[in-house]
CSV table of C-alpha atoms in Angstrom, one decimal:
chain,number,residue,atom,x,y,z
A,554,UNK,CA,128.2,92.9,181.5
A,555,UNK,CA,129.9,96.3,182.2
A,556,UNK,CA,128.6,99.8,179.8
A,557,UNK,CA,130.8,101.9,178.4
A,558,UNK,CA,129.9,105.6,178.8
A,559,UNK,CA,127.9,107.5,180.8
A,560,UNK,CA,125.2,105.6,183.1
A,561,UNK,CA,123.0,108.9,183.0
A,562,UNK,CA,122.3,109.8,179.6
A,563,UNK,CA,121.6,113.4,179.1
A,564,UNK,CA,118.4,114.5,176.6
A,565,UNK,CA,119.4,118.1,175.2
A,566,UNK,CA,116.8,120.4,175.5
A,567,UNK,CA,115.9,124.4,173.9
A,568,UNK,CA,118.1,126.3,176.6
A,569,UNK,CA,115.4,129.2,177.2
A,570,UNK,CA,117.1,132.5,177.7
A,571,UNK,CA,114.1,134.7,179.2
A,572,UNK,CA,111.1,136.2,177.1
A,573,UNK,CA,111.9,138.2,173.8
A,574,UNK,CA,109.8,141.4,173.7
A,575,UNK,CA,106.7,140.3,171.6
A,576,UNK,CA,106.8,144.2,170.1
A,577,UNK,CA,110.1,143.9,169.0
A,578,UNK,CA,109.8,140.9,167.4
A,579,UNK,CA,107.0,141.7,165.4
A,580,UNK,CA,108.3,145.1,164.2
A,581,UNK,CA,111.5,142.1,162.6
A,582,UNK,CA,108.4,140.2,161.0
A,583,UNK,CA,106.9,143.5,159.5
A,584,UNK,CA,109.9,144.2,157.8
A,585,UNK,CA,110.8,141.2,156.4
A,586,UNK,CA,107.4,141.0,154.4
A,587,UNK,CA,107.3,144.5,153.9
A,588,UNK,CA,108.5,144.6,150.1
A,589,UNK,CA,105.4,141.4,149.9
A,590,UNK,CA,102.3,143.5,151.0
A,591,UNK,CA,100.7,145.7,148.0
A,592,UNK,CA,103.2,145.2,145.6
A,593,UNK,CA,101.6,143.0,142.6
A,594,UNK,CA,104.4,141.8,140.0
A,595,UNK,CA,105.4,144.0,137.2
A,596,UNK,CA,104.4,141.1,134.6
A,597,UNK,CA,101.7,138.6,135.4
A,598,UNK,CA,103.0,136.7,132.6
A,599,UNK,CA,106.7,135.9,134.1
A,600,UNK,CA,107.9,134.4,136.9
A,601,UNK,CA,111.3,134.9,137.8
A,602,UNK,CA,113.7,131.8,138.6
A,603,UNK,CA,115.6,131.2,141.7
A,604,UNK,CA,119.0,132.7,142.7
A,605,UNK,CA,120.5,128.9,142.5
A,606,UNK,CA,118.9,128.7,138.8
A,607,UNK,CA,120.4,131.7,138.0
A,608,UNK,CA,123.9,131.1,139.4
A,609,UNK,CA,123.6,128.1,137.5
A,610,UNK,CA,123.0,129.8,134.1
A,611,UNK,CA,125.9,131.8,135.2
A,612,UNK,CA,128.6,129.0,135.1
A,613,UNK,CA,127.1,127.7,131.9
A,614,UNK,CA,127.6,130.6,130.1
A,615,UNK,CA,131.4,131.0,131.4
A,616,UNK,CA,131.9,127.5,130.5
A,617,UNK,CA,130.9,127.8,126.9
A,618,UNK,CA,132.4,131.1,126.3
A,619,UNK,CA,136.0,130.2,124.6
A,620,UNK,CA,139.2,130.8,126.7
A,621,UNK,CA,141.6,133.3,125.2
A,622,UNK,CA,144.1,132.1,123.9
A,623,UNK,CA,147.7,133.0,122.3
A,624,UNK,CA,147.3,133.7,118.0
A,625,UNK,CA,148.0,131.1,115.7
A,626,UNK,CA,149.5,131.4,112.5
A,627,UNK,CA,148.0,129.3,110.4
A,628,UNK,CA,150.6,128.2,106.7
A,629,UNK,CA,149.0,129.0,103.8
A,630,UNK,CA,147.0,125.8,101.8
A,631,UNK,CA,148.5,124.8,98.4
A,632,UNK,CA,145.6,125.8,95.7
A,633,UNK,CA,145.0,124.4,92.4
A,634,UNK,CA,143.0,126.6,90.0
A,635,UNK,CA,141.4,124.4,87.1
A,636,UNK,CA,139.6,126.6,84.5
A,637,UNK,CA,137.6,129.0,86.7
A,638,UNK,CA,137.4,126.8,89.8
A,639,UNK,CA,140.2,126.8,92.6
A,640,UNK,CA,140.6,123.5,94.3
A,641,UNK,CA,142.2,124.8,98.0
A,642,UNK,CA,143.8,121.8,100.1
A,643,UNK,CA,141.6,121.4,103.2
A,644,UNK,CA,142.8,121.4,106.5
A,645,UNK,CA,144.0,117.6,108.0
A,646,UNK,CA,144.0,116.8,104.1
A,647,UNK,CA,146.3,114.0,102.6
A,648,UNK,CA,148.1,115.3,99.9
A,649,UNK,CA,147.1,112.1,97.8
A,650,UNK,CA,143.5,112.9,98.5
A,651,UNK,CA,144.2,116.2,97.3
A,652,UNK,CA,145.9,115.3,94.4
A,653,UNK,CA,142.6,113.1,93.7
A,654,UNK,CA,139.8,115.6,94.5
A,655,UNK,CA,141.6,117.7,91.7
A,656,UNK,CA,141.9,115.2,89.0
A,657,UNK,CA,138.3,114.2,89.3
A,658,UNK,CA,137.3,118.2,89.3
A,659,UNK,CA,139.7,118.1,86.1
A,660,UNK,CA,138.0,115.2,84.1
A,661,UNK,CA,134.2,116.7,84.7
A,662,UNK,CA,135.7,119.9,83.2
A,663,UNK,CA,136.6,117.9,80.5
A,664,UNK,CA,133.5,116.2,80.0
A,665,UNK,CA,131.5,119.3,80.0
A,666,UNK,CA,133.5,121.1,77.4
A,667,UNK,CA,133.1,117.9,75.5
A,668,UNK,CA,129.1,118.1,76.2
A,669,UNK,CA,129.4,121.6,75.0
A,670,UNK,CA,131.5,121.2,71.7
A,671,UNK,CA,129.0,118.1,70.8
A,672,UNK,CA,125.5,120.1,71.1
A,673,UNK,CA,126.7,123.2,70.1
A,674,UNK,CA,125.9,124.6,74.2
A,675,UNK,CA,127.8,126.4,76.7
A,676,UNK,CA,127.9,125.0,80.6
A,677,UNK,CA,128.0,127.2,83.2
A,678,UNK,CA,128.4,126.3,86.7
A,679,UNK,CA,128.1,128.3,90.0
A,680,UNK,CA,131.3,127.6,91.9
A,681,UNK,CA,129.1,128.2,95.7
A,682,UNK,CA,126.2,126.0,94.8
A,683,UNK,CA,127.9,124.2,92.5
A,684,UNK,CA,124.5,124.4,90.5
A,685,UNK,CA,125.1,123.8,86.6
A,686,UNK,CA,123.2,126.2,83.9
A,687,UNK,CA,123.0,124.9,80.3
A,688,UNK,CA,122.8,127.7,77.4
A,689,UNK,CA,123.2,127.7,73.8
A,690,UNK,CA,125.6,129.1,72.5
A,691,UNK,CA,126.1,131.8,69.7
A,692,UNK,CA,126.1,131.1,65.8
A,693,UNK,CA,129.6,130.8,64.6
A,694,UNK,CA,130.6,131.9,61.2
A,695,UNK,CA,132.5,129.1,60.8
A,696,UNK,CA,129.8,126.5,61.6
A,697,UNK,CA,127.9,128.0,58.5
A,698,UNK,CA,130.1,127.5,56.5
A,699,UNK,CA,130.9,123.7,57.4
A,700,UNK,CA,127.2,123.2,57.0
A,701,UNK,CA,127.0,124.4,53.6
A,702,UNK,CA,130.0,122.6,52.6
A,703,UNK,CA,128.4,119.6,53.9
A,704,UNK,CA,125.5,120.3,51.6
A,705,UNK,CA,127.5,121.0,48.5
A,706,UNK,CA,129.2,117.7,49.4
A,707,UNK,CA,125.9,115.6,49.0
A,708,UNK,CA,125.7,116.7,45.7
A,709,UNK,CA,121.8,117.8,46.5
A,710,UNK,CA,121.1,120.5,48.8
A,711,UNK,CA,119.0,119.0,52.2
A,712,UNK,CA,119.9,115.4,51.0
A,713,UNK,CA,120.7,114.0,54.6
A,714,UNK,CA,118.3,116.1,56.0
A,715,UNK,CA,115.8,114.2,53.8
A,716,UNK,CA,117.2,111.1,54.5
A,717,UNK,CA,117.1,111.9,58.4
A,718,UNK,CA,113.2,112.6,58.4
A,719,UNK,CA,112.4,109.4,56.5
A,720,UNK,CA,110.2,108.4,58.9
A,721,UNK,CA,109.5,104.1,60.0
A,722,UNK,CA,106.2,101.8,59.1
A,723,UNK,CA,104.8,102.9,62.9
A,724,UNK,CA,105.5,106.6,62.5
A,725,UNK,CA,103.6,106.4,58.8
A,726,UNK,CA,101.0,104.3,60.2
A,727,UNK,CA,99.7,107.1,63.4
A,728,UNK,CA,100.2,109.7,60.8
A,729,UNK,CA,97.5,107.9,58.6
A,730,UNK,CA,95.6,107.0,61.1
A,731,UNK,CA,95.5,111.2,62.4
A,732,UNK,CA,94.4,112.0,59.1
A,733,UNK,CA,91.7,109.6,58.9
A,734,UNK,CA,90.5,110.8,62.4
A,735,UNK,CA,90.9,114.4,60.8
A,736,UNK,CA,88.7,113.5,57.9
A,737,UNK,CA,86.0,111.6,59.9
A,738,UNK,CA,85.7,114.8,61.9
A,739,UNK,CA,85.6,117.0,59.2
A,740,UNK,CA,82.8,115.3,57.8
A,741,UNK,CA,81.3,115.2,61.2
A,742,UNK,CA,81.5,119.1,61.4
A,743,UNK,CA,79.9,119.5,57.7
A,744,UNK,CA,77.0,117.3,58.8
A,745,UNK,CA,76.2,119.4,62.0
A,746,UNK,CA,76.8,122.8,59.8
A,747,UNK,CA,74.0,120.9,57.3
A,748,UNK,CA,71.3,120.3,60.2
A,749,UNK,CA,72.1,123.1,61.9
A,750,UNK,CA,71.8,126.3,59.0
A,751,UNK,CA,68.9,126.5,57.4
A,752,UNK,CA,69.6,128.6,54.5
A,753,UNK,CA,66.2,130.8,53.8
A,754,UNK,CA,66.4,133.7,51.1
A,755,UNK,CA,65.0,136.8,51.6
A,756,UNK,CA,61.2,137.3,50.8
A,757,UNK,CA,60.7,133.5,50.4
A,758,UNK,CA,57.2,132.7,50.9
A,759,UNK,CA,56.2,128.6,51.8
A,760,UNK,CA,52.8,127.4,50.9
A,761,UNK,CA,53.1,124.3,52.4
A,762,UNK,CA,54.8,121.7,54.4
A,763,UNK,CA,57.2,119.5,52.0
A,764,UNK,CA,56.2,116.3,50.1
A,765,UNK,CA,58.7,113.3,49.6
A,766,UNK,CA,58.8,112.2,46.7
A,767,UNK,CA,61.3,108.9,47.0
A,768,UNK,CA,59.5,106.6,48.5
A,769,UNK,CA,61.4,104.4,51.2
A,770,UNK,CA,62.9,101.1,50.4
A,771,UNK,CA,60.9,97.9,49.2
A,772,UNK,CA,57.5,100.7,50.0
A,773,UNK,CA,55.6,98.4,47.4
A,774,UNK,CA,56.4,95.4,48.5
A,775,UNK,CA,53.5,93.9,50.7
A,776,UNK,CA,54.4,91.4,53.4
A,777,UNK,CA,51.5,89.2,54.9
A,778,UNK,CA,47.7,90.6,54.7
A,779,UNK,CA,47.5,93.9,52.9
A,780,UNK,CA,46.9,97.5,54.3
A,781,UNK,CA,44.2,99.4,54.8
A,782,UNK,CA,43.0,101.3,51.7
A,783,UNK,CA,45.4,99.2,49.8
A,784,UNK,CA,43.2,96.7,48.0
A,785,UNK,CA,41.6,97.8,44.9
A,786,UNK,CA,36.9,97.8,45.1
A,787,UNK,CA,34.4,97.9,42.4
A,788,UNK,CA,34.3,102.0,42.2
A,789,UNK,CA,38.1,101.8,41.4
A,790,UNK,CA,37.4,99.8,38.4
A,791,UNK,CA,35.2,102.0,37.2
A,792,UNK,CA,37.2,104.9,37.8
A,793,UNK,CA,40.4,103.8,36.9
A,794,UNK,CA,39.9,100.4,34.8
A,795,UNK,CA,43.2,98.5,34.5
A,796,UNK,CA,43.9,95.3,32.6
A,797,UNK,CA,42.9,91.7,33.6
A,798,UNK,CA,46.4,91.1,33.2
A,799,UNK,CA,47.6,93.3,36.1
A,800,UNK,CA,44.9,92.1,38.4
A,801,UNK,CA,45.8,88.6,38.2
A,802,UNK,CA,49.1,87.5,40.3
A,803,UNK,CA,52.2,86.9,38.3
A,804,UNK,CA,52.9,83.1,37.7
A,805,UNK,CA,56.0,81.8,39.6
A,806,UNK,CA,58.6,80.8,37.0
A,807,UNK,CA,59.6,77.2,38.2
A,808,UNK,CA,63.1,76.6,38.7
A,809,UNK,CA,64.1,73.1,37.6
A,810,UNK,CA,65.9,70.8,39.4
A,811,UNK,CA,69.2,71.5,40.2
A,812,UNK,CA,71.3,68.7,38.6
A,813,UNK,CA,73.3,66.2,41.1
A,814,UNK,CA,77.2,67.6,42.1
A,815,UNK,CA,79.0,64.6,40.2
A,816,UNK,CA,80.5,61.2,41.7
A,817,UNK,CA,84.0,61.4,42.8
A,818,UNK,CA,85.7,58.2,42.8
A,819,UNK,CA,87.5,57.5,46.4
A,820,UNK,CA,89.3,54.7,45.4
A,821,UNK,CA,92.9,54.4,44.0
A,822,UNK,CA,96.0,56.3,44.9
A,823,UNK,CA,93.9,59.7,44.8
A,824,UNK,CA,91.5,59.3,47.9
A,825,UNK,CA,93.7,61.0,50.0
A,826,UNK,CA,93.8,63.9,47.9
A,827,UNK,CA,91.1,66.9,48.2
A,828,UNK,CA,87.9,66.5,45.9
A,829,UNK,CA,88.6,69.4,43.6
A,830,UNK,CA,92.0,68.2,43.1
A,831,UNK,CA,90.7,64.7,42.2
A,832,UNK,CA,88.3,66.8,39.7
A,833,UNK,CA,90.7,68.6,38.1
A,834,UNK,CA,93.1,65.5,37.6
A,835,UNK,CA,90.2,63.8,36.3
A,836,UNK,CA,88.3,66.0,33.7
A,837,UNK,CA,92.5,66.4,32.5
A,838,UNK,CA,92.4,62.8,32.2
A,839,UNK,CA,89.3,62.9,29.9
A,840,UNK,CA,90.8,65.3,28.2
A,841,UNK,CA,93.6,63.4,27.4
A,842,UNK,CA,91.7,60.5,25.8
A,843,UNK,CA,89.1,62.1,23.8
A,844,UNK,CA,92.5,63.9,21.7
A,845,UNK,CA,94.1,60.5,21.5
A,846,UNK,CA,91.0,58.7,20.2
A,847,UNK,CA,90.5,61.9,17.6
A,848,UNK,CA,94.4,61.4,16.9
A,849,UNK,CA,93.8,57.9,16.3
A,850,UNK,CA,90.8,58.5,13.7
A,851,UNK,CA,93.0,60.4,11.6
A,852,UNK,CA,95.9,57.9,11.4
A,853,UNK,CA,93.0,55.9,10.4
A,854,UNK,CA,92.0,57.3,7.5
């Protein structure tokens, strides 16, 4: 099989043109690295970009920067001026968009003069932030005058007003509870002035500690064995004789017998009824006969 080309291919090699002067040459590499030697940067803290960076930043900012063009004159926007705000058409707008932004800017115009007449208030809104500011607004002549109309109407001045401050069964009930917790701590207070003031006159002179007088409850009353120093020995009775009758225990009085709760009859058509009912039908019963029998005597005789 035949080759096409060359049989003898050639290798390219460095063509050597003689010996460059070593002097010269490095007088080329001195001053290429002369601005490098000794001169530290001007601020450690930065390092400067490349040129391609640079050239880079360049077409960025040309880019961005906005091409001239020829002036436009824009047509003026149809406004709408509703109290003190002015509804301007915005640009690319529908007109039936328009139309609609300004009748809902109309109705909560409405709404706030409405809010205004009601509470007696003024409504002021800041058309930038569109922030609204509620402030009350000054006494009218004429609103005095309506009011005391209105009073002269009832026939009694402060009649409604009464009748507005009637206050319900839960409002009465916290107030009365509030003043019993007032009381309570009233007392509270007058109890802790007591213990705490000692009221002392001036040149009072104590002789000795106080003696109660009031004995405590049931004092006298000896439960089980007796005390110390309680029971009464020989020298007492000679000191301070007392009667036989005294010494000797009080007789018990005997309680009779307590008499038997009386039969009820459970039979008849009034055992389902409750036993004092089936009492009081009964003893009426009784009743009953013993004025017929009495009845019948006298017919009698």
């Amino acid at each position: 099989m035949s080759r096409f080309g060359p049989k003898h291919r050639k290798i390219p090699v460095p063509k050597r043109h003689g010996v460059r002067d070593p002097l010269k040459r490095l007088a080329e590499k001195e001053a290429a690295i002369k601005d490098k030697i000794n001169n530290p940067p001007k601020e450690c803290d930065v390092q400067e970009v490349s040129q391609r960076f640079k050239r880079f930043v360049q077409l960025k900012e040309q880019a961005n920067r906005p091409q001239p063009r020829g002036e436009r004159h824009d047509r003026a926007q149809p406004k709408l001026k509703i109290g003190t705000t002015v509804v301007q058409k915005l640009p690319k707008e529908t007109e039936e968009s328009f139309l609609g932004r300004a009748s809902q800017i109309q109705r909560d115009r409405k709404e706030e003069a409405d809010f205004g007449l009601k509470f007696g208030v003024e409504v002021e809104r800041n058309e930038t932030t569109g922030a609204i500011k509620v402030r009350k607004r000054k006494g009218v002549e004429v609103d005095d005058m309506l009011k005391k109309r209105m009073k002269l109407r009832d026939g009694k001045p402060g009649k409604r007003a009464a009748k507005a401050k009637k206050m319900t069964f839960t409002e009465k009930k916290a107030q009365k509870q509030q003043k019993e917790q007032e009381r309570k701590h009233q007392e509270e207070e007058l109890l802790l002035k007591e213990y705490q003031y000692d009221y002392v006159p001036f040149g009072e002179v104590v002789q000795g500690p106080p003696t109660l007088k009031t004995l405590p409850r049931r004092a006298n009353r000896q439960e089980g064995a007796s005390r110390p120093a309680s029971k009464r020995l020989l020298l007492h009775s000679l000191v301070d004789p007392q009667p036989a009758e005294d010494e000797q225990p009080k007789a018990k009085k005997r309680k009779g017998k307590k008499a038997p709760p009386p039969k009820v009859d459970l039979k008849g058509k009034r055992k389902k009824l409750p036993v004092a009912t089936r009492m009081k039908i009964e003893s009426e019963q009784q009743n009953v006969i013993e004025m017929y029998r009495k009845l019948k005597k006298k017919v009698n005789q």
